[in-house]
CSV table of N, CA and C in Angstrom, one decimal:
chain,number,residue,atom,x,y,z
A,113,LEU,N,10.2,14.3,5.3
A,113,LEU,CA,11.0,12.7,6.2
A,113,LEU,C,12.0,12.7,5.2
A,114,ARG,N,13.2,12.2,5.0
A,114,ARG,CA,14.1,11.3,4.7
A,114,ARG,C,14.4,10.2,5.7
A,115,ALA,N,13.8,9.7,7.1
A,115,ALA,CA,14.2,9.0,7.7
A,115,ALA,C,13.6,8.2,8.9
A,116,LEU,N,12.9,7.5,9.2
A,116,LEU,CA,12.2,7.8,10.7
A,116,LEU,C,12.9,8.4,11.8
A,117,PRO,N,12.4,9.4,12.2
A,117,PRO,CA,12.6,9.7,13.3
A,117,PRO,C,13.4,9.6,14.9
A,118,GLU,N,14.2,9.7,15.1
A,118,GLU,CA,15.5,9.6,16.1
A,118,GLU,C,14.4,8.6,17.0
A,119,GLY,N,14.7,7.4,17.4
A,119,GLY,CA,14.9,6.6,18.4
A,119,GLY,C,13.2,5.8,18.2
A,120,VAL,N,12.5,5.8,17.1
A,120,VAL,CA,11.3,5.1,16.5
A,120,VAL,C,11.9,3.7,15.3
A,121,GLU,N,11.3,3.3,16.3
A,121,GLU,CA,11.1,1.8,15.2
A,121,GLU,C,10.0,1.2,14.7
A,122,LEU,N,10.2,0.5,13.9
A,122,LEU,CA,8.6,0.0,12.9
A,122,LEU,C,8.1,-1.2,13.7
A,123,ARG,N,7.1,-1.0,14.2
A,123,ARG,CA,6.7,-2.1,14.8
A,123,ARG,C,5.7,-3.4,13.8
A,124,ALA,N,5.5,-3.4,12.8
A,124,ALA,CA,4.9,-3.4,11.5
A,124,ALA,C,4.9,-3.3,9.9
A,125,VAL,N,5.2,-4.0,9.1
A,125,VAL,CA,5.6,-3.4,7.2
A,125,VAL,C,4.6,-4.2,6.8
A,126,VAL,N,4.0,-4.0,6.0
A,126,VAL,CA,3.8,-4.5,5.1
A,126,VAL,C,3.4,-3.4,3.4
A,127,ILE,N,3.6,-4.5,2.4
A,127,ILE,CA,3.6,-4.2,1.4
A,127,ILE,C,2.3,-4.2,0.7
A,128,GLY,N,1.6,-3.0,0.3
A,128,GLY,CA,0.1,-3.0,-0.4
A,128,GLY,C,0.8,-3.5,-1.9
A,129,VAL,N,-0.5,-4.4,-2.2
A,129,VAL,CA,-0.1,-3.6,-3.9
A,129,VAL,C,-1.7,-3.8,-4.5
A,130,GLY,N,-1.3,-2.8,-5.4
A,130,GLY,CA,-3.0,-3.0,-6.1
A,130,GLY,C,-2.6,-3.3,-8.0
A,131,PRO,N,-3.0,-4.9,-8.1
A,131,PRO,CA,-2.4,-4.2,-8.9
A,131,PRO,C,-3.3,-4.4,-10.3
A,132,GLY,N,-2.5,-4.1,-11.8
A,132,GLY,CA,-2.9,-3.4,-12.8
A,132,GLY,C,-3.7,-4.6,-13.7
A,133,ALA,N,-4.6,-4.0,-14.2
A,133,ALA,CA,-5.6,-4.8,-15.6
A,133,ALA,C,-4.1,-5.6,-17.0
A,134,THR,N,-4.4,-4.7,-17.1
A,134,THR,CA,-3.0,-5.1,-18.4
A,134,THR,C,-1.9,-4.7,-17.9
A,135,SER,N,-0.7,-5.8,-19.1
A,135,SER,CA,1.1,-5.3,-18.6
A,135,SER,C,1.2,-4.8,-19.8
A,136,SER,N,0.4,-4.1,-21.0
A,136,SER,CA,1.2,-3.5,-21.7
A,136,SER,C,1.6,-2.3,-21.5
A,137,GLU,N,3.1,-1.5,-22.7
A,137,GLU,CA,3.9,-0.6,-22.6
A,137,GLU,C,3.0,0.2,-21.6
A,138,SER,N,1.4,0.0,-23.0
A,138,SER,CA,0.9,1.6,-22.8
A,138,SER,C,-0.7,0.9,-21.3
A,139,GLY,N,-0.2,0.0,-20.6
A,139,GLY,CA,-1.2,-0.3,-20.1
A,139,GLY,C,-1.2,0.3,-18.6
A,140,ASP,N,-2.0,-0.4,-17.5
A,140,ASP,CA,-2.1,-0.1,-16.3
A,140,ASP,C,-0.9,-0.5,-15.7
A,141,GLU,N,-0.8,0.6,-15.1
A,141,GLU,CA,0.4,-0.1,-13.8
A,141,GLU,C,-0.3,-0.8,-12.6
A,142,THR,N,0.5,-1.3,-12.1
A,142,THR,CA,0.6,-1.6,-10.5
A,142,THR,C,1.4,-0.9,-9.3
A,143,GLY,N,0.2,-1.0,-8.4
A,143,GLY,CA,0.7,-0.2,-7.0
A,143,GLY,C,1.4,-1.1,-6.3
A,144,ILE,N,2.4,-0.5,-6.2
A,144,ILE,CA,3.5,-1.7,-5.4
A,144,ILE,C,4.2,-0.5,-3.9
A,145,VAL,N,3.2,-0.2,-2.6
A,145,VAL,CA,3.9,0.6,-1.9
A,145,VAL,C,4.3,0.1,-0.3
A,146,ALA,N,5.3,0.6,0.1
A,146,ALA,CA,5.8,-0.4,1.2
A,146,ALA,C,5.5,1.0,2.6
A,147,VAL,N,4.7,0.2,3.5
A,147,VAL,CA,4.2,0.9,4.9
A,147,VAL,C,4.4,0.6,6.0
A,148,GLY,N,5.4,1.3,7.3
A,148,GLY,CA,4.9,1.1,7.9
A,148,GLY,C,4.7,1.5,9.4
A,149,ALA,N,4.7,1.2,10.9
A,149,ALA,CA,3.6,1.7,11.8
A,149,ALA,C,5.0,1.8,12.9
A,150,GLY,N,4.8,2.9,13.0
A,150,GLY,CA,6.1,3.6,14.4
A,150,GLY,C,5.7,3.0,15.4
A,151,THR,N,6.5,2.7,16.3
A,151,THR,CA,6.8,2.6,18.0
A,151,THR,C,5.7,3.9,18.2
A,152,ASP,N,6.1,5.0,17.3
A,152,ASP,CA,4.8,6.5,17.8
A,152,ASP,C,4.0,6.1,17.6
A,153,LYS,N,3.2,5.0,17.3
A,153,LYS,CA,2.2,5.4,16.7
A,153,LYS,C,1.8,6.1,15.5
A,154,ARG,N,2.5,6.4,14.6
A,154,ARG,CA,2.3,7.2,13.6
A,154,ARG,C,2.7,5.7,11.9
A,155,GLY,N,2.4,6.2,10.8
A,155,GLY,CA,2.9,5.5,9.8
A,155,GLY,C,3.5,5.9,9.1
A,156,TYR,N,4.6,5.0,8.1
A,156,TYR,CA,5.6,5.8,7.1
A,156,TYR,C,5.2,5.3,5.9
A,157,VAL,N,5.8,6.6,5.2
A,157,VAL,CA,5.2,5.1,4.2
A,157,VAL,C,6.9,5.3,3.6
A,158,LEU,N,7.1,4.0,2.8
A,158,LEU,CA,8.6,4.0,3.3
A,158,LEU,C,9.2,4.0,1.8
A,159,ALA,N,8.5,3.4,1.2
A,159,ALA,CA,8.6,3.5,-0.8
A,159,ALA,C,7.9,2.9,-1.3
A,160,ASP,N,7.4,4.1,-2.8
A,160,ASP,CA,6.7,3.8,-4.3
A,160,ASP,C,7.6,2.4,-5.0
A,161,LEU,N,7.1,1.5,-5.0
A,161,LEU,CA,7.9,0.8,-6.6
A,161,LEU,C,7.0,0.0,-7.2
A,162,SER,N,6.3,1.1,-7.6
A,162,SER,CA,4.3,0.8,-8.9
A,162,SER,C,5.9,0.9,-9.8
A,163,LEU,N,5.1,-0.3,-10.6
A,163,LEU,CA,5.4,-0.1,-12.7
A,163,LEU,C,4.2,-1.1,-12.9
A,164,ILE,N,4.9,-0.7,-14.8
A,164,ILE,CA,3.6,-1.4,-15.6
A,164,ILE,C,5.0,-2.5,-15.3
A,165,GLY,N,4.3,-3.7,-15.7
A,165,GLY,CA,4.6,-5.1,-15.9
A,165,GLY,C,3.8,-6.2,-16.3
A,166,ALA,N,4.4,-7.0,-16.8
A,166,ALA,CA,3.1,-8.9,-16.3
A,166,ALA,C,3.7,-8.8,-14.7
A,167,PRO,N,2.6,-9.7,-15.1
A,167,PRO,CA,2.9,-10.3,-13.7
A,167,PRO,C,4.1,-10.6,-12.9
A,168,LEU,N,4.3,-11.9,-13.6
A,168,LEU,CA,5.6,-12.4,-12.7
A,168,LEU,C,6.9,-11.1,-12.6
A,169,VAL,N,6.5,-10.2,-13.5
A,169,VAL,CA,7.1,-9.1,-13.0
A,169,VAL,C,6.8,-7.8,-11.7
A,170,TRP,N,6.0,-7.3,-11.5
A,170,TRP,CA,5.0,-7.5,-10.5
A,170,TRP,C,5.6,-7.5,-9.0
A,171,ALA,N,5.1,-9.0,-9.1
A,171,ALA,CA,5.1,-10.4,-7.9
A,171,ALA,C,6.9,-10.3,-7.5
A,172,ARG,N,7.5,-10.7,-8.6
A,172,ARG,CA,9.5,-10.2,-7.8
A,172,ARG,C,9.3,-9.0,-7.2
A,173,ARG,N,8.7,-8.0,-7.5
A,173,ARG,CA,8.8,-6.2,-7.1
A,173,ARG,C,8.8,-6.2,-5.9
A,174,ALA,N,7.5,-6.8,-5.7
A,174,ALA,CA,6.5,-7.1,-5.0
A,174,ALA,C,7.1,-7.9,-3.8
A,175,ILE,N,7.8,-9.0,-3.7
A,175,ILE,CA,8.7,-10.1,-2.8
A,175,ILE,C,9.5,-8.9,-3.0
A,176,THR,N,10.2,-8.6,-3.6
A,176,THR,CA,11.9,-7.6,-2.8
A,176,THR,C,11.5,-6.9,-2.3
A,177,ALA,N,10.8,-6.3,-2.7
A,177,ALA,CA,10.2,-5.2,-1.3
A,177,ALA,C,9.7,-6.3,0.5
A,178,TYR,N,8.6,-7.0,-0.1
A,178,TYR,CA,8.9,-7.5,0.8
A,178,TYR,C,10.3,-8.3,2.1
A,179,GLU,N,10.5,-8.6,1.5
A,179,GLU,CA,12.1,-9.1,1.8
A,179,GLU,C,13.1,-7.6,2.4
A,180,GLN,N,12.9,-6.8,1.6
A,180,GLN,CA,14.3,-5.4,1.7
A,180,GLN,C,13.6,-4.9,3.3
A,181,HIS,N,11.9,-5.1,3.2
A,181,HIS,CA,11.4,-3.7,4.0
A,181,HIS,C,11.3,-5.0,5.1
A,182,GLU,N,11.5,-6.4,5.5
A,182,GLU,CA,11.0,-7.5,6.5
A,182,GLU,C,9.8,-6.8,6.5
A,183,ALA,N,8.7,-6.8,5.9
A,183,ALA,CA,7.1,-7.3,6.5
A,183,ALA,C,7.3,-8.1,6.5
A,184,ASN,N,5.9,-8.0,7.1
A,184,ASN,CA,5.1,-9.1,7.8
A,184,ASN,C,4.2,-9.6,6.7
A,185,TYR,N,4.4,-8.8,5.5
A,185,TYR,CA,2.9,-9.2,4.7
A,185,TYR,C,3.1,-8.9,3.7
A,186,ILE,N,2.1,-9.2,2.6
A,186,ILE,CA,1.9,-8.1,1.5
A,186,ILE,C,0.3,-8.6,1.4
A,187,VAL,N,-0.4,-7.3,1.4
A,187,VAL,CA,-2.0,-7.6,1.1
A,187,VAL,C,-1.8,-6.8,-0.6
A,188,VAL,N,-2.7,-8.2,-1.0
A,188,VAL,CA,-2.9,-7.5,-2.1
A,188,VAL,C,-4.6,-7.2,-2.3
A,189,GLU,N,-5.4,-6.6,-3.4
A,189,GLU,CA,-6.3,-6.9,-3.9
A,189,GLU,C,-6.8,-7.6,-5.0
A,190,THR,N,-7.8,-8.4,-4.3
A,190,THR,CA,-8.3,-9.3,-5.3
A,190,THR,C,-9.4,-8.9,-6.3
A,191,ASN,N,-9.8,-8.0,-6.5
A,191,ASN,CA,-10.9,-7.4,-6.9
A,191,ASN,C,-10.2,-7.7,-8.4
A,192,ASN,N,-9.2,-7.3,-9.2
A,192,ASN,CA,-9.1,-7.0,-10.6
A,192,ASN,C,-8.3,-8.5,-10.5
A,193,GLY,N,-8.3,-9.8,-10.9
A,193,GLY,CA,-7.8,-10.6,-10.8
A,193,GLY,C,-8.0,-12.3,-10.3
A,194,GLY,N,-8.8,-11.7,-9.2
A,194,GLY,CA,-9.4,-12.7,-8.2
A,194,GLY,C,-8.0,-13.4,-7.3
A,195,GLU,N,-8.2,-14.8,-7.5
A,195,GLU,CA,-6.9,-15.6,-7.0
A,195,GLU,C,-5.9,-15.8,-7.7
A,196,MET,N,-5.8,-14.7,-8.9
A,196,MET,CA,-4.9,-15.1,-10.0
A,196,MET,C,-3.5,-14.0,-8.8
A,197,VAL,N,-3.4,-13.5,-8.5
A,197,VAL,CA,-3.4,-12.5,-7.5
A,197,VAL,C,-1.9,-12.8,-7.1
A,198,THR,N,-2.8,-13.3,-5.6
A,198,THR,CA,-2.2,-13.9,-5.5
A,198,THR,C,-1.2,-15.6,-5.1
A,199,GLN,N,-1.4,-16.2,-6.4
A,199,GLN,CA,-0.9,-17.5,-6.8
A,199,GLN,C,-0.2,-17.1,-7.8
A,200,THR,N,-0.4,-15.7,-8.1
A,200,THR,CA,1.1,-15.3,-8.9
A,200,THR,C,2.2,-14.9,-8.0
A,201,ILE,N,2.2,-14.7,-6.9
A,201,ILE,CA,2.9,-13.9,-5.9
A,201,ILE,C,3.9,-15.6,-5.4
A,202,ARG,N,2.4,-16.6,-4.9
A,202,ARG,CA,3.2,-17.5,-4.6
A,202,ARG,C,3.8,-18.4,-5.2
A,203,THR,N,3.8,-18.6,-6.8
A,203,THR,CA,4.5,-18.8,-7.8
A,203,THR,C,5.7,-18.8,-7.9
A,204,VAL,N,6.3,-17.3,-7.5
A,204,VAL,CA,7.5,-16.9,-7.4
A,204,VAL,C,8.2,-17.0,-6.1
A,205,ASP,N,7.1,-17.0,-4.7
A,205,ASP,CA,8.3,-17.3,-3.6
A,205,ASP,C,6.6,-17.8,-3.1
A,206,PRO,N,6.6,-19.7,-2.5
A,206,PRO,CA,4.9,-19.6,-2.0
A,206,PRO,C,5.8,-19.9,-0.2
A,207,LYS,N,6.6,-18.8,0.0
A,207,LYS,CA,7.2,-18.8,1.8
A,207,LYS,C,6.4,-17.2,1.8
A,208,VAL,N,5.7,-16.6,1.3
A,208,VAL,CA,5.2,-14.8,1.6
A,208,VAL,C,4.4,-15.3,2.0
A,209,ALA,N,4.4,-14.4,3.1
A,209,ALA,CA,3.5,-14.5,4.0
A,209,ALA,C,2.5,-13.5,2.4
A,210,VAL,N,1.0,-13.7,2.5
A,210,VAL,CA,-0.2,-13.0,1.7
A,210,VAL,C,-1.0,-12.8,2.1
A,211,LYS,N,-1.5,-11.3,2.1
A,211,LYS,CA,-2.9,-11.6,2.5
A,211,LYS,C,-4.1,-10.5,1.7
A,212,PRO,N,-4.8,-11.4,0.6
A,212,PRO,CA,-6.0,-11.0,0.1
A,212,PRO,C,-6.6,-10.5,0.0
A,213,VAL,N,-8.0,-9.1,-0.4
A,213,VAL,CA,-8.0,-8.0,0.3
A,213,VAL,C,-9.4,-8.3,-0.7
A,214,HIS,N,-10.6,-7.9,-1.1
A,214,HIS,CA,-11.6,-7.9,-1.7
A,214,HIS,C,-12.7,-6.4,-1.5
A,215,ALA,N,-11.9,-5.3,-1.8
A,215,ALA,CA,-13.3,-4.1,-2.5
A,215,ALA,C,-14.6,-4.6,-2.2
A,216,SER,N,-15.5,-4.3,-1.1
A,216,SER,CA,-16.7,-4.2,-1.3
A,216,SER,C,-16.9,-2.8,-1.2
A,217,ARG,N,-16.4,-1.9,-0.9
A,217,ARG,CA,-17.0,-0.5,-1.2
A,217,ARG,C,-16.1,0.5,-2.2
A,218,GLY,N,-16.3,1.7,-2.2
A,218,GLY,CA,-16.0,2.0,-3.3
A,218,GLY,C,-14.7,3.0,-2.8
A,219,LYS,N,-14.0,3.0,-3.9
A,219,LYS,CA,-12.4,3.8,-3.7
A,219,LYS,C,-12.7,4.8,-2.4
A,220,GLN,N,-12.4,5.7,-3.3
A,220,GLN,CA,-13.3,7.0,-2.4
A,220,GLN,C,-13.7,6.7,-0.5
A,221,THR,N,-14.4,5.7,-0.8
A,221,THR,CA,-15.0,5.2,1.0
A,221,THR,C,-13.5,4.8,1.2
A,222,ARG,N,-12.9,3.7,0.6
A,222,ARG,CA,-11.7,3.3,1.6
A,222,ARG,C,-11.3,4.4,1.7
A,223,ALA,N,-11.0,5.3,1.2
A,223,ALA,CA,-9.8,6.2,1.6
A,223,ALA,C,-10.3,7.4,2.2
A,224,GLU,N,-11.0,7.5,2.2
A,224,GLU,CA,-11.2,8.1,3.7
A,224,GLU,C,-11.0,8.0,5.1
A,225,PRO,N,-10.9,7.2,5.9
A,225,PRO,CA,-10.0,7.0,6.9
A,225,PRO,C,-8.8,6.7,7.0
A,226,ILE,N,-7.4,6.9,5.8
A,226,ILE,CA,-6.3,6.8,5.4
A,226,ILE,C,-6.3,7.9,5.5
A,227,SER,N,-7.2,9.3,4.7
A,227,SER,CA,-7.0,10.9,4.5
A,227,SER,C,-7.4,11.7,5.3
A,228,ALA,N,-7.9,11.1,6.4
A,228,ALA,CA,-8.6,11.3,7.7
A,228,ALA,C,-6.9,11.7,8.5
A,229,LEU,N,-5.8,10.7,8.5
A,229,LEU,CA,-4.8,10.3,9.3
A,229,LEU,C,-4.0,10.9,8.6
A,230,TYR,N,-3.7,11.1,7.4
A,230,TYR,CA,-2.5,12.6,6.6
A,230,TYR,C,-3.4,13.9,7.2
A,231,GLU,N,-4.2,14.2,7.6
A,231,GLU,CA,-5.1,15.7,7.6
A,231,GLU,C,-4.0,15.4,9.4
A,232,GLN,N,-4.3,14.1,10.2
A,232,GLN,CA,-4.6,15.0,11.3
A,232,GLN,C,-2.9,14.6,12.2
A,233,GLY,N,-2.3,14.4,10.2
A,233,GLY,CA,-0.4,14.1,11.0
A,233,GLY,C,0.5,12.7,11.4
A,234,TRP,N,-1.1,12.0,11.0
A,234,TRP,CA,-0.8,10.3,11.5
A,234,TRP,C,0.3,9.7,11.1
A,235,ILE,N,0.3,10.0,9.3
A,235,ILE,CA,1.3,9.6,8.3
A,235,ILE,C,2.2,10.1,7.7
A,236,SER,N,3.3,9.7,8.1
A,236,SER,CA,4.2,10.6,6.7
A,236,SER,C,5.0,9.8,6.0
A,237,HIS,N,5.8,10.5,4.8
A,237,HIS,CA,6.9,10.1,4.0
A,237,HIS,C,7.3,10.0,4.1
A,238,VAL,N,8.8,8.9,4.4
A,238,VAL,CA,9.5,9.1,4.4
A,238,VAL,C,10.8,8.9,3.1
A,239,GLY,N,10.7,10.3,2.3
A,239,GLY,CA,11.4,10.5,1.2
A,239,GLY,C,10.3,11.5,0.2
A,240,SER,N,10.9,11.4,-1.0
A,240,SER,CA,9.7,11.8,-1.7
A,240,SER,C,9.3,10.8,-2.7
A,241,PHE,N,8.1,10.3,-2.5
A,241,PHE,CA,7.1,9.8,-4.1
A,241,PHE,C,6.3,11.3,-4.8
A,242,PRO,N,6.8,11.3,-5.8
A,242,PRO,CA,6.1,12.2,-6.3
A,242,PRO,C,4.8,11.7,-7.8
A,243,GLN,N,5.2,10.8,-7.7
A,243,GLN,CA,4.0,10.6,-9.0
A,243,GLN,C,2.6,9.7,-7.4
A,244,LEU,N,3.0,9.6,-6.5
A,244,LEU,CA,2.2,8.8,-5.6
A,244,LEU,C,1.8,10.2,-4.9
A,245,GLU,N,2.1,11.2,-4.6
A,245,GLU,CA,1.6,12.3,-4.4
A,245,GLU,C,1.1,12.6,-5.2
A,246,ASP,N,1.2,12.3,-6.5
A,246,ASP,CA,0.4,13.0,-7.8
A,246,ASP,C,-0.8,12.9,-7.0
A,247,GLN,N,-0.9,11.6,-7.4
A,247,GLN,CA,-2.2,11.0,-7.8
A,247,GLN,C,-3.3,10.5,-6.2
A,248,MET,N,-2.8,11.0,-4.7
A,248,MET,CA,-3.2,11.6,-3.7
A,248,MET,C,-3.4,13.0,-4.1
A,249,THR,N,-3.0,13.5,-4.5
A,249,THR,CA,-3.7,15.3,-4.4
A,249,THR,C,-4.5,15.2,-5.9
A,250,GLN,N,-4.3,14.6,-7.1
A,250,GLN,CA,-5.0,14.6,-8.1
A,250,GLN,C,-6.8,13.5,-8.9
A,251,TRP,N,-6.2,13.3,-7.5
A,251,TRP,CA,-7.1,12.1,-8.0
A,251,TRP,C,-8.9,12.8,-7.9
A,252,VAL,N,-9.6,12.4,-8.9
A,252,VAL,CA,-11.5,12.8,-9.2
A,252,VAL,C,-11.8,11.9,-9.1
A,253,PRO,N,-12.7,11.0,-7.9
A,253,PRO,CA,-13.7,10.4,-7.5
A,253,PRO,C,-14.3,9.9,-9.1
A,254,GLY,N,-14.0,8.7,-10.2
A,254,GLY,CA,-14.5,8.5,-11.1
A,254,GLY,C,-13.9,8.6,-12.2
A,255,LEU,N,-12.5,8.7,-12.1
A,255,LEU,CA,-11.7,8.4,-12.8
A,255,LEU,C,-11.1,7.8,-12.5
A,256,LYS,N,-10.2,7.0,-13.9
A,256,LYS,CA,-9.4,5.8,-13.6
A,256,LYS,C,-8.5,5.9,-12.3
A,257,SER,N,-8.2,4.6,-11.9
A,257,SER,CA,-8.0,3.8,-10.7
A,257,SER,C,-6.6,4.1,-10.5
A,258,PRO,N,-6.4,4.6,-9.2
A,258,PRO,CA,-4.9,6.0,-9.1
A,258,PRO,C,-4.6,4.4,-8.6
A,259,ASP,N,-3.6,3.4,-9.6
A,259,ASP,CA,-2.9,1.9,-8.1
A,259,ASP,C,-2.2,2.5,-7.3
A,260,ARG,N,-1.5,3.3,-7.3
A,260,ARG,CA,-0.1,3.7,-5.9
A,260,ARG,C,-1.2,4.0,-5.4
A,261,MET,N,-2.3,4.9,-5.2
A,261,MET,CA,-2.7,4.9,-3.9
A,261,MET,C,-3.2,3.8,-3.5
A,262,ASP,N,-4.3,2.9,-4.4
A,262,ASP,CA,-4.5,1.8,-4.3
A,262,ASP,C,-3.5,1.0,-3.4
A,263,ALA,N,-2.5,0.7,-3.4
A,263,ALA,CA,-1.3,0.2,-3.0
A,263,ALA,C,-1.4,1.1,-1.5
A,264,LEU,N,-1.1,2.7,-1.6
A,264,LEU,CA,-1.0,2.9,-0.9
A,264,LEU,C,-2.6,2.9,0.9
A,265,VAL,N,-3.2,2.6,0.2
A,265,VAL,CA,-4.5,2.5,1.2
A,265,VAL,C,-5.0,1.7,1.7
A,266,TRP,N,-4.7,0.3,0.9
A,266,TRP,CA,-4.5,-1.3,1.3
A,266,TRP,C,-3.4,-1.3,2.4
A,267,ALA,N,-1.9,-0.7,1.7
A,267,ALA,CA,-0.8,-1.2,3.4
A,267,ALA,C,-1.7,-0.2,4.5
A,268,CYS,N,-2.0,0.4,4.9
A,268,CYS,CA,-2.0,2.2,5.5
A,268,CYS,C,-3.7,0.8,6.1
A,269,THR,N,-4.5,1.0,6.0
A,269,THR,CA,-5.4,0.3,6.7
A,269,THR,C,-5.7,-0.9,6.8
A,270,ALA,N,-4.6,-1.6,6.1
A,270,ALA,CA,-3.9,-3.1,7.3
A,270,ALA,C,-3.2,-3.0,8.9
A,271,LEU,N,-2.4,-1.3,8.7
A,271,LEU,CA,-2.0,-1.1,9.7
A,271,LEU,C,-2.3,-0.7,10.9
A,272,LEU,N,-3.7,0.0,10.5
A,272,LEU,CA,-4.6,1.3,11.0
A,272,LEU,C,-4.9,0.6,12.7
A,273,PRO,N,-4.7,-0.6,13.4
A,273,PRO,CA,-4.7,-0.9,14.6
A,273,PRO,C,-3.2,-0.7,15.6
A,274,TYR,N,-2.5,0.0,14.2
A,274,TYR,CA,-0.8,0.4,15.2
A,274,TYR,C,-1.0,1.5,14.7
A,275,ILE,N,-1.5,2.8,14.0
A,275,ILE,CA,-1.0,4.1,13.4
A,275,ILE,C,-2.3,4.4,14.6
A,276,GLY,N,-2.1,5.3,15.0
A,276,GLY,CA,-3.2,6.6,15.7
A,276,GLY,C,-4.0,6.6,16.5
A,277,VAL,N,-5.4,6.8,16.8
A,277,VAL,CA,-5.7,6.1,16.6
A,277,VAL,C,-6.8,5.0,17.1
A,278,GLN,N,-7.8,4.3,17.6
A,278,GLN,CA,-8.4,3.4,17.1
A,278,GLN,C,-9.1,3.5,15.7
A,279,ARG,N,-10.6,4.4,15.9
A,279,ARG,CA,-11.8,5.4,15.5
A,279,ARG,C,-11.6,6.5,14.9
A,280,ILE,N,-11.7,6.8,13.6
A,280,ILE,CA,-11.8,8.0,13.1
A,280,ILE,C,-13.0,8.4,13.4
A,281,GLY,N,-13.6,9.3,13.1
A,281,GLY,CA,-15.3,9.7,13.0
A,281,GLY,C,-15.4,8.1,12.9
A,282,GLY,N,-15.7,7.6,13.6
A,282,GLY,CA,-17.0,6.1,13.2
A,282,GLY,C,-16.6,5.4,12.2
A,283,LEU,N,-15.3,5.9,10.9
A,283,LEU,CA,-15.7,5.4,9.8
A,283,LEU,C,-14.9,4.2,9.8
A,284,ILE,N,-14.1,3.8,11.7
A,284,ILE,CA,-13.6,2.5,11.2
A,284,ILE,C,-14.2,1.8,12.1
């Protein structure tokens, strides 16, 4: 898809952020992905704005995405950095709505409900996101953390009440 289907409007938009542990050129990427929930109960990946950069750099990028996509909030994973992740965003703009989340289950377990929604056709990409799609199709559990995919999973998980069915095989 290059655009939302005709007649579909977004009910909610979330910016998912999976912060990298380091910011050097050879460091970890910070995943920043915008996802919307349509009036047709489908999820739409709107943008992949991931980058390698210092905390203030990725925070500015996430806030820009929040503003451009008129997002409801930014969901940030706090496992790697704790309160610093939320505080970094608030340092740039204290008015931005931020929802911190902490992973208590493994990456594969967190991704399974979202994978099921993709398989059932409930989530589509509005545009081409080759690096994100590579992570989604090539990641093997136990290998290096896929930051773009993490951001996508957090954003989609936040939108589950708006996408598809309320329960997926008892996982949710």
